[in-house]
């Protein structure tokens, strides 16, 4: 019910976002919101903690400097920041989080085992950014909170972007790990970190094993490595490279660019996969522009699309299976007698948003698993920018800790 202006910093991939939202209070929704998106220079993703957080804070400073009058904090109040940090952390309160490991291509070693809120606060102090930063959440949790703010039927959230993860609302009795005080509502949010899910039943191929072995986090995030946006294009590249090496798929020699890891990105793969033109012109253009392969035949282009289709469909079906598992866990996978509850899943992330075939395959698989009767009561909702807004809302709900005189 808090009203006022709140900032959020959303760090979870190669780009980070800074937002400010104006809340009307009393569940009245958002009066206004503004954001900016900044990409992180690749060297900072594998550098030191001070460099990374210093760079981020400098960008927040710039964004605050552009603040219009209607976003100024009330007299006597500090600006307040919610921090969405979308990596696995050990969290015992909303005000802190110890980084367990980096994912998604980050490898800033000196942050592992450290409290990321402390790191961010230290950078803010160094750079002279005077904001109250006491709330840290994962993007799935932010998306769940943001979704539930406007729709009480939201029971889970899923991120399908650079990385992947899901969170859901669980009865506290069902969480044996939790030994702290019990919330009045009897419910808690569980961040599953499903990206790190592993089982021998996953349909891994030699391409997946090689990708994992050559990654900066071998043995970790296996589910993520076969589902999420960071990796799908790279899997396709590996398959095409093999075709070139063993079947002279692109002619006598292997196109040199095809050997460069991560050169083919998932958005490129998506463009090729969706090419509906009779001569598959978009596939031809991508092969030329990204991989320097010219004069590809129609037959070759068709095979490229088939590879994209296989890789995307596998990822989408596995993501749907994960979501089905959550719905089953909370008993939303069956038809109830009496009034059937609606279950809404808040989804976000570039893969879900932009890769239509992936999204369609995920939705179809979920229907297939649930059956048509139950499916009618399950709604997948696009939670646009849910994680940032959710962080701002969580900042708002804890804002009593942030009076200007607190320091
Ligand atoms: C991280 C999660 C995050 C997900 C989606 C994964 O790599 O481990 O914490 O929620 O990406 O951003």
PDB file of C-alpha atoms in Angstrom, residues 73-285:
ATOM      1  CA  UNK A  73      11.281  12.091  -3.332  1.00  0.00           C
ATOM      2  CA  UNK A  74       9.077  13.693  -0.680  1.00  0.00           C
ATOM      3  CA  UNK A  75      10.771  16.111   1.715  1.00  0.00           C
ATOM      4  CA  UNK A  76      12.679  14.225   4.398  1.00  0.00           C
ATOM      5  CA  UNK A  77      12.915  11.001   2.425  1.00  0.00           C
ATOM      6  CA  UNK A  78      15.813   9.380   0.674  1.00  0.00           C
ATOM      7  CA  UNK A  79      15.520   7.846  -2.740  1.00  0.00           C
ATOM      8  CA  UNK A  80      14.889   4.127  -2.321  1.00  0.00           C
ATOM      9  CA  UNK A  81      16.275   1.339  -4.428  1.00  0.00           C
ATOM     10  CA  UNK A  82      15.135  -2.250  -4.925  1.00  0.00           C
ATOM     11  CA  UNK A  83      17.872  -4.468  -6.296  1.00  0.00           C
ATOM     12  CA  UNK A  84      16.962  -7.344  -8.613  1.00  0.00           C
ATOM     13  CA  UNK A  85      20.045  -9.542  -8.727  1.00  0.00           C
ATOM     14  CA  UNK A  86      19.330 -12.592 -10.867  1.00  0.00           C
ATOM     15  CA  UNK A  87      21.985 -15.075  -9.907  1.00  0.00           C
ATOM     16  CA  UNK A  88      21.912 -17.821  -7.275  1.00  0.00           C
ATOM     17  CA  UNK A  89      22.274 -16.312  -3.801  1.00  0.00           C
ATOM     18  CA  UNK A  90      21.954 -17.619  -0.270  1.00  0.00           C
ATOM     19  CA  UNK A  91      19.374 -15.329   1.249  1.00  0.00           C
ATOM     20  CA  UNK A  92      18.281 -15.228   4.864  1.00  0.00           C
ATOM     21  CA  UNK A  93      16.588 -11.820   4.697  1.00  0.00           C
ATOM     22  CA  UNK A  94      15.415  -9.424   2.033  1.00  0.00           C
ATOM     23  CA  UNK A  95      18.227  -7.039   2.975  1.00  0.00           C
ATOM     24  CA  UNK A  96      21.139  -9.267   2.013  1.00  0.00           C
ATOM     25  CA  UNK A  97      22.240 -12.073  -0.258  1.00  0.00           C
ATOM     26  CA  UNK A  98      25.459 -14.045  -0.510  1.00  0.00           C
ATOM     27  CA  UNK A  99      26.416 -14.972  -4.049  1.00  0.00           C
ATOM     28  CA  UNK A 100      26.683 -18.758  -4.454  1.00  0.00           C
ATOM     29  CA  UNK A 101      27.963 -18.734  -8.041  1.00  0.00           C
ATOM     30  CA  UNK A 102      27.744 -16.692 -11.194  1.00  0.00           C
ATOM     31  CA  UNK A 103      25.810 -17.889 -14.251  1.00  0.00           C
ATOM     32  CA  UNK A 104      25.104 -16.597 -17.792  1.00  0.00           C
ATOM     33  CA  UNK A 105      28.710 -15.827 -18.752  1.00  0.00           C
ATOM     34  CA  UNK A 106      29.605 -13.786 -15.646  1.00  0.00           C
ATOM     35  CA  UNK A 107      32.679 -14.753 -13.694  1.00  0.00           C
ATOM     36  CA  UNK A 108      33.635 -12.011 -11.249  1.00  0.00           C
ATOM     37  CA  UNK A 109      35.450 -14.276  -8.848  1.00  0.00           C
ATOM     38  CA  UNK A 110      35.917 -11.935  -5.906  1.00  0.00           C
ATOM     39  CA  UNK A 111      32.132 -11.550  -5.501  1.00  0.00           C
ATOM     40  CA  UNK A 112      31.464 -15.260  -4.889  1.00  0.00           C
ATOM     41  CA  UNK A 113      30.740 -15.826  -1.196  1.00  0.00           C
ATOM     42  CA  UNK A 114      30.180 -12.086  -0.665  1.00  0.00           C
ATOM     43  CA  UNK A 115      27.011 -10.166   0.162  1.00  0.00           C
ATOM     44  CA  UNK A 116      25.976  -8.430  -3.054  1.00  0.00           C
ATOM     45  CA  UNK A 117      23.943  -5.780  -1.229  1.00  0.00           C
ATOM     46  CA  UNK A 118      27.063  -4.829   0.753  1.00  0.00           C
ATOM     47  CA  UNK A 119      29.058  -4.717  -2.502  1.00  0.00           C
ATOM     48  CA  UNK A 120      26.509  -2.454  -4.162  1.00  0.00           C
ATOM     49  CA  UNK A 121      26.256  -0.193  -1.099  1.00  0.00           C
ATOM     50  CA  UNK A 122      30.044   0.134  -0.959  1.00  0.00           C
ATOM     51  CA  UNK A 123      30.147   1.176  -4.614  1.00  0.00           C
ATOM     52  CA  UNK A 124      27.329   3.665  -3.979  1.00  0.00           C
ATOM     53  CA  UNK A 125      29.281   5.195  -1.141  1.00  0.00           C
ATOM     54  CA  UNK A 126      32.493   5.366  -3.182  1.00  0.00           C
ATOM     55  CA  UNK A 127      30.714   7.098  -6.045  1.00  0.00           C
ATOM     56  CA  UNK A 128      28.577   9.382  -3.866  1.00  0.00           C
ATOM     57  CA  UNK A 129      25.162   7.930  -4.688  1.00  0.00           C
ATOM     58  CA  UNK A 130      22.946   8.570  -1.690  1.00  0.00           C
ATOM     59  CA  UNK A 131      20.112   6.044  -1.882  1.00  0.00           C
ATOM     60  CA  UNK A 132      18.601   3.587   0.521  1.00  0.00           C
ATOM     61  CA  UNK A 133      19.352   0.098  -0.772  1.00  0.00           C
ATOM     62  CA  UNK A 134      18.088  -2.589   1.557  1.00  0.00           C
ATOM     63  CA  UNK A 135      16.114  -4.982  -0.629  1.00  0.00           C
ATOM     64  CA  UNK A 136      17.495  -7.624  -2.909  1.00  0.00           C
ATOM     65  CA  UNK A 137      15.389 -10.082  -4.925  1.00  0.00           C
ATOM     66  CA  UNK A 138      15.778 -12.557  -7.743  1.00  0.00           C
ATOM     67  CA  UNK A 139      14.049 -11.708 -11.054  1.00  0.00           C
ATOM     68  CA  UNK A 140      11.644 -14.628 -10.669  1.00  0.00           C
ATOM     69  CA  UNK A 141      10.621 -13.354  -7.237  1.00  0.00           C
ATOM     70  CA  UNK A 142      10.274  -9.794  -8.554  1.00  0.00           C
ATOM     71  CA  UNK A 143       8.149 -11.059 -11.442  1.00  0.00           C
ATOM     72  CA  UNK A 144       5.965 -13.044  -9.072  1.00  0.00           C
ATOM     73  CA  UNK A 145       5.525 -10.020  -6.798  1.00  0.00           C
ATOM     74  CA  UNK A 146       4.861  -7.698  -9.737  1.00  0.00           C
ATOM     75  CA  UNK A 147       2.340 -10.138 -11.230  1.00  0.00           C
ATOM     76  CA  UNK A 148       0.512 -10.691  -7.965  1.00  0.00           C
ATOM     77  CA  UNK A 149       0.291  -6.954  -7.334  1.00  0.00           C
ATOM     78  CA  UNK A 150      -2.241  -6.686 -10.144  1.00  0.00           C
ATOM     79  CA  UNK A 151      -3.579 -10.245 -10.253  1.00  0.00           C
ATOM     80  CA  UNK A 152      -4.137 -12.415  -7.180  1.00  0.00           C
ATOM     81  CA  UNK A 153      -4.370 -15.567  -9.322  1.00  0.00           C
ATOM     82  CA  UNK A 154      -0.640 -15.467 -10.119  1.00  0.00           C
ATOM     83  CA  UNK A 155       0.858 -18.623  -8.559  1.00  0.00           C
ATOM     84  CA  UNK A 156       4.220 -18.890 -10.280  1.00  0.00           C
ATOM     85  CA  UNK A 157       6.669 -16.997 -12.428  1.00  0.00           C
ATOM     86  CA  UNK A 158       9.061 -18.199 -15.088  1.00  0.00           C
ATOM     87  CA  UNK A 159      11.975 -16.376 -16.697  1.00  0.00           C
ATOM     88  CA  UNK A 160      13.024 -17.457 -20.179  1.00  0.00           C
ATOM     89  CA  UNK A 161      15.725 -15.081 -21.267  1.00  0.00           C
ATOM     90  CA  UNK A 162      19.512 -15.194 -21.259  1.00  0.00           C
ATOM     91  CA  UNK A 163      19.079 -17.639 -18.381  1.00  0.00           C
ATOM     92  CA  UNK A 164      16.072 -19.502 -17.038  1.00  0.00           C
ATOM     93  CA  UNK A 165      14.447 -19.972 -13.648  1.00  0.00           C
ATOM     94  CA  UNK A 166      11.067 -20.245 -11.917  1.00  0.00           C
ATOM     95  CA  UNK A 167       9.529 -19.273  -8.584  1.00  0.00           C
ATOM     96  CA  UNK A 168       6.198 -20.184  -7.037  1.00  0.00           C
ATOM     97  CA  UNK A 169       4.051 -19.699  -3.971  1.00  0.00           C
ATOM     98  CA  UNK A 170       4.245 -22.603  -1.537  1.00  0.00           C
ATOM     99  CA  UNK A 171       2.626 -23.464   1.826  1.00  0.00           C
ATOM    100  CA  UNK A 172       5.221 -22.980   4.572  1.00  0.00           C
ATOM    101  CA  UNK A 173       4.444 -26.449   5.947  1.00  0.00           C
ATOM    102  CA  UNK A 174       5.748 -27.903   2.700  1.00  0.00           C
ATOM    103  CA  UNK A 175       9.178 -26.264   3.095  1.00  0.00           C
ATOM    104  CA  UNK A 176      11.205 -28.415   5.511  1.00  0.00           C
ATOM    105  CA  UNK A 177      14.312 -26.306   4.896  1.00  0.00           C
ATOM    106  CA  UNK A 178      12.695 -23.255   6.493  1.00  0.00           C
ATOM    107  CA  UNK A 179      13.345 -22.897  10.225  1.00  0.00           C
ATOM    108  CA  UNK A 180      12.674 -19.165  10.600  1.00  0.00           C
ATOM    109  CA  UNK A 181       9.535 -17.405  11.816  1.00  0.00           C
ATOM    110  CA  UNK A 182       6.356 -18.387   9.998  1.00  0.00           C
ATOM    111  CA  UNK A 183       4.639 -15.722   7.896  1.00  0.00           C
ATOM    112  CA  UNK A 184       1.034 -14.891   8.853  1.00  0.00           C
ATOM    113  CA  UNK A 185      -0.204 -15.753   5.381  1.00  0.00           C
ATOM    114  CA  UNK A 186       1.097 -19.322   5.770  1.00  0.00           C
ATOM    115  CA  UNK A 187       2.725 -18.992   2.365  1.00  0.00           C
ATOM    116  CA  UNK A 188       6.232 -18.361   1.096  1.00  0.00           C
ATOM    117  CA  UNK A 189       7.841 -17.846  -2.260  1.00  0.00           C
ATOM    118  CA  UNK A 190      10.249 -20.554  -3.372  1.00  0.00           C
ATOM    119  CA  UNK A 191      12.923 -19.604  -5.889  1.00  0.00           C
ATOM    120  CA  UNK A 192      13.637 -22.970  -7.499  1.00  0.00           C
ATOM    121  CA  UNK A 193      16.843 -22.002  -9.398  1.00  0.00           C
ATOM    122  CA  UNK A 194      15.750 -24.648 -11.882  1.00  0.00           C
ATOM    123  CA  UNK A 195      18.500 -23.647 -14.286  1.00  0.00           C
ATOM    124  CA  UNK A 196      20.795 -25.805 -12.177  1.00  0.00           C
ATOM    125  CA  UNK A 197      18.471 -28.825 -12.340  1.00  0.00           C
ATOM    126  CA  UNK A 198      20.238 -31.989 -13.429  1.00  0.00           C
ATOM    127  CA  UNK A 199      19.204 -35.589 -13.871  1.00  0.00           C
ATOM    128  CA  UNK A 200      20.394 -38.438 -16.027  1.00  0.00           C
ATOM    129  CA  UNK A 201      16.955 -38.337 -17.693  1.00  0.00           C
ATOM    130  CA  UNK A 202      17.709 -35.062 -19.486  1.00  0.00           C
ATOM    131  CA  UNK A 203      18.083 -35.685 -23.236  1.00  0.00           C
ATOM    132  CA  UNK A 204      21.671 -34.463 -23.476  1.00  0.00           C
ATOM    133  CA  UNK A 205      23.604 -34.941 -26.686  1.00  0.00           C
ATOM    134  CA  UNK A 206      27.304 -34.807 -27.461  1.00  0.00           C
ATOM    135  CA  UNK A 207      26.799 -31.152 -28.455  1.00  0.00           C
ATOM    136  CA  UNK A 208      25.501 -30.336 -24.987  1.00  0.00           C
ATOM    137  CA  UNK A 209      28.352 -32.197 -23.291  1.00  0.00           C
ATOM    138  CA  UNK A 210      30.921 -30.331 -25.389  1.00  0.00           C
ATOM    139  CA  UNK A 211      29.242 -26.963 -24.798  1.00  0.00           C
ATOM    140  CA  UNK A 212      29.194 -27.606 -21.056  1.00  0.00           C
ATOM    141  CA  UNK A 213      32.802 -28.814 -20.910  1.00  0.00           C
ATOM    142  CA  UNK A 214      34.018 -25.689 -22.738  1.00  0.00           C
ATOM    143  CA  UNK A 215      31.855 -23.244 -20.756  1.00  0.00           C
ATOM    144  CA  UNK A 216      33.105 -21.078 -17.898  1.00  0.00           C
ATOM    145  CA  UNK A 217      30.912 -23.048 -15.470  1.00  0.00           C
ATOM    146  CA  UNK A 218      31.266 -26.726 -16.445  1.00  0.00           C
ATOM    147  CA  UNK A 219      28.907 -29.121 -14.701  1.00  0.00           C
ATOM    148  CA  UNK A 220      26.619 -26.284 -13.605  1.00  0.00           C
ATOM    149  CA  UNK A 221      23.319 -24.919 -14.955  1.00  0.00           C
ATOM    150  CA  UNK A 222      22.717 -27.956 -17.199  1.00  0.00           C
ATOM    151  CA  UNK A 223      18.943 -27.392 -17.566  1.00  0.00           C
ATOM    152  CA  UNK A 224      19.673 -23.740 -18.421  1.00  0.00           C
ATOM    153  CA  UNK A 225      22.246 -24.780 -21.012  1.00  0.00           C
ATOM    154  CA  UNK A 226      19.641 -26.675 -23.042  1.00  0.00           C
ATOM    155  CA  UNK A 227      16.783 -24.195 -22.648  1.00  0.00           C
ATOM    156  CA  UNK A 228      17.837 -20.583 -22.381  1.00  0.00           C
ATOM    157  CA  UNK A 229      18.628 -17.794 -24.800  1.00  0.00           C
ATOM    158  CA  UNK A 230      22.307 -17.669 -24.034  1.00  0.00           C
ATOM    159  CA  UNK A 231      22.835 -21.191 -25.375  1.00  0.00           C
ATOM    160  CA  UNK A 232      20.296 -22.173 -28.062  1.00  0.00           C
ATOM    161  CA  UNK A 233      22.104 -20.391 -30.908  1.00  0.00           C
ATOM    162  CA  UNK A 234      25.395 -21.857 -29.741  1.00  0.00           C
ATOM    163  CA  UNK A 235      23.984 -25.403 -29.845  1.00  0.00           C
ATOM    164  CA  UNK A 236      22.793 -24.790 -33.423  1.00  0.00           C
ATOM    165  CA  UNK A 237      26.269 -23.514 -34.349  1.00  0.00           C
ATOM    166  CA  UNK A 238      27.849 -26.677 -32.979  1.00  0.00           C
ATOM    167  CA  UNK A 239      25.504 -28.906 -34.973  1.00  0.00           C
ATOM    168  CA  UNK A 240      26.106 -26.938 -38.189  1.00  0.00           C
ATOM    169  CA  UNK A 241      29.857 -27.042 -37.601  1.00  0.00           C
ATOM    170  CA  UNK A 242      29.718 -30.813 -37.296  1.00  0.00           C
ATOM    171  CA  UNK A 243      27.674 -31.052 -40.498  1.00  0.00           C
ATOM    172  CA  UNK A 244      30.291 -28.932 -42.235  1.00  0.00           C
ATOM    173  CA  UNK A 245      33.185 -31.009 -40.903  1.00  0.00           C
ATOM    174  CA  UNK A 246      31.761 -34.433 -41.532  1.00  0.00           C
ATOM    175  CA  UNK A 247      29.395 -33.995 -44.471  1.00  0.00           C
ATOM    176  CA  UNK A 248      30.870 -30.982 -46.290  1.00  0.00           C
ATOM    177  CA  UNK A 249      27.522 -29.357 -45.672  1.00  0.00           C
ATOM    178  CA  UNK A 250      28.685 -25.905 -46.802  1.00  0.00           C
ATOM    179  CA  UNK A 251      31.054 -27.131 -49.514  1.00  0.00           C
ATOM    180  CA  UNK A 252      34.615 -28.413 -49.464  1.00  0.00           C
ATOM    181  CA  UNK A 253      35.954 -26.505 -46.462  1.00  0.00           C
ATOM    182  CA  UNK A 254      34.535 -25.589 -43.069  1.00  0.00           C
ATOM    183  CA  UNK A 255      33.572 -21.886 -43.018  1.00  0.00           C
ATOM    184  CA  UNK A 256      36.062 -20.400 -40.493  1.00  0.00           C
ATOM    185  CA  UNK A 257      33.460 -18.289 -38.672  1.00  0.00           C
ATOM    186  CA  UNK A 258      31.415 -21.380 -37.917  1.00  0.00           C
ATOM    187  CA  UNK A 259      34.185 -22.398 -35.541  1.00  0.00           C
ATOM    188  CA  UNK A 260      33.837 -19.274 -33.374  1.00  0.00           C
ATOM    189  CA  UNK A 261      31.955 -20.033 -30.113  1.00  0.00           C
ATOM    190  CA  UNK A 262      28.810 -17.982 -29.504  1.00  0.00           C
ATOM    191  CA  UNK A 263      29.021 -16.244 -32.884  1.00  0.00           C
ATOM    192  CA  UNK A 264      25.503 -17.409 -33.748  1.00  0.00           C
ATOM    193  CA  UNK A 265      23.158 -15.875 -31.218  1.00  0.00           C
ATOM    194  CA  UNK A 266      19.647 -16.993 -30.366  1.00  0.00           C
ATOM    195  CA  UNK A 267      17.997 -13.883 -31.938  1.00  0.00           C
ATOM    196  CA  UNK A 268      19.737 -14.820 -35.245  1.00  0.00           C
ATOM    197  CA  UNK A 269      18.523 -18.389 -34.884  1.00  0.00           C
ATOM    198  CA  UNK A 270      15.008 -17.088 -34.235  1.00  0.00           C
ATOM    199  CA  UNK A 271      15.047 -14.975 -37.414  1.00  0.00           C
ATOM    200  CA  UNK A 272      16.077 -18.024 -39.458  1.00  0.00           C
ATOM    201  CA  UNK A 273      13.537 -20.282 -37.770  1.00  0.00           C
ATOM    202  CA  UNK A 274      10.666 -17.886 -38.579  1.00  0.00           C
ATOM    203  CA  UNK A 275      11.622 -17.323 -42.216  1.00  0.00           C
ATOM    204  CA  UNK A 276       8.464 -17.871 -44.281  1.00  0.00           C
ATOM    205  CA  UNK A 277       9.792 -16.560 -47.596  1.00  0.00           C
ATOM    206  CA  UNK A 278       9.686 -19.065 -50.508  1.00  0.00           C
ATOM    207  CA  UNK A 279      13.458 -18.963 -51.101  1.00  0.00           C
ATOM    208  CA  UNK A 280      14.294 -18.660 -47.377  1.00  0.00           C
ATOM    209  CA  UNK A 281      16.005 -15.366 -48.004  1.00  0.00           C
ATOM    210  CA  UNK A 282      16.368 -14.471 -44.321  1.00  0.00           C
ATOM    211  CA  UNK A 283      18.227 -17.730 -43.661  1.00  0.00           C
ATOM    212  CA  UNK A 284      20.515 -16.945 -46.595  1.00  0.00           C
ATOM    213  CA  UNK A 285      21.145 -13.430 -45.258  1.00  0.00           C
TER     214      UNK A 285
END
